[in-house]
Amino acid sequence: MIPEAHGPHDSDSAFELTLPDEEATARLGAALAGSLAPGLLIFLEGDLGAGKTSLTRAALRALNFHGSVKSPTYTLIEPYTVSRLDLYHFDFYRFTDPDEYLEAGLDEYFGGPGICIVEWPDKAAPHLPAPDLRILLRIDGAGRRAQVIGQGARGLECANKIREIA
Ligand SMILES: Nc1ncnc2c1ncn2[C@@H]1O[C@H](COP(=O)(O)OP(=O)(O)OP(=O)(O)O)[C@@H](O)[C@H]1O
Ligand SMILES: [Mg+2]
């Protein structure tokens, strides 16, 4: 691929996918799994029931994790070790104040070698580093649509890989 010479988005990559059914979400999850690298920060954005946890579960399944994948709604974090990667799944929906993120001591997970996948990142917004990848999910009739946005060099690489696989 030849990058555009002086475009304003040289370090960004964005594309949209239609996910007509849960199987399509699972395929995107598998593509996400295939694009993971240590230290990536991934935001999953979208309304209740948009498919953020389903997508994460599908990614973990694709990484050969066969145990139960629960929503971290109450625990805030669910940790996994898969394919020699530490993966942390967060859900900040229940925060009423972003400072609860600091009080919970969760900042120690960010900026390290672990992969962080965050549902409801806006609930901790001022404290979180900029993500490499954002996946925006929205309900579209009986199905879903996903917008995949890679930011910065690592995010760009990750988004491009997802686009290739998905
Ligand atoms: N592409 C799709 N088309 C239709 N239904 C889907 C699709 N993908 C997932 N679903 C269904 O939508 C629901 C998504 O629930 P899920 O818990 O993953 O949402 P969520 O975004 O994590 O919500 P919350 O914000 O409450 O954590 C599940 O019932 C799942 O079966
Ligand atoms: Mg969820």
Tab-separated table of N, CA and C and ligand atoms in Angstrom, residues 51-54 71-73 89 91 119-120, ligand 2:
chain	number	residue	atom	x	y	z
A	51	GLY	N	-22.360	-4.681	21.844
A	51	GLY	CA	-21.542	-5.845	21.490
A	51	GLY	C	-20.089	-5.763	21.940
A	52	LYS	N	-19.778	-4.881	22.871
A	52	LYS	CA	-18.391	-4.691	23.320
A	52	LYS	C	-17.857	-5.949	24.020
A	53	THR	N	-18.673	-6.500	24.921
A	53	THR	CA	-18.241	-7.711	25.619
A	53	THR	C	-18.230	-8.907	24.671
A	54	SER	N	-19.220	-8.986	23.792
A	54	SER	CA	-19.252	-10.080	22.801
A	54	SER	C	-17.987	-10.079	21.958
A	71	SER	N	-18.564	-10.209	31.795
A	71	SER	CA	-18.483	-8.756	31.704
A	71	SER	C	-17.848	-8.210	32.979
A	72	PRO	N	-16.860	-7.300	32.860
A	72	PRO	CA	-16.254	-6.719	34.069
A	72	PRO	C	-17.098	-5.600	34.681
A	73	THR	N	-18.387	-5.590	34.402
A	73	THR	CA	-19.246	-4.494	34.880
A	73	THR	C	-19.109	-4.291	36.386
A	89	HIS	N	-9.294	-6.839	30.566
A	89	HIS	CA	-10.580	-6.374	30.039
A	89	HIS	C	-11.246	-5.516	31.126
A	91	ASP	N	-14.279	-2.516	32.316
A	91	ASP	CA	-15.580	-1.899	32.043
A	91	ASP	C	-15.817	-0.826	33.107
A	119	GLU	N	-14.090	-1.096	27.977
A	119	GLU	CA	-15.464	-0.687	27.671
A	119	GLU	C	-15.782	0.566	28.495
A	120	TRP	N	-16.544	1.455	27.931
A	120	TRP	CA	-16.929	2.714	28.578
A	120	TRP	C	-15.713	3.554	29.013
B	2	MG	MG	-20.125	-5.135	28.114
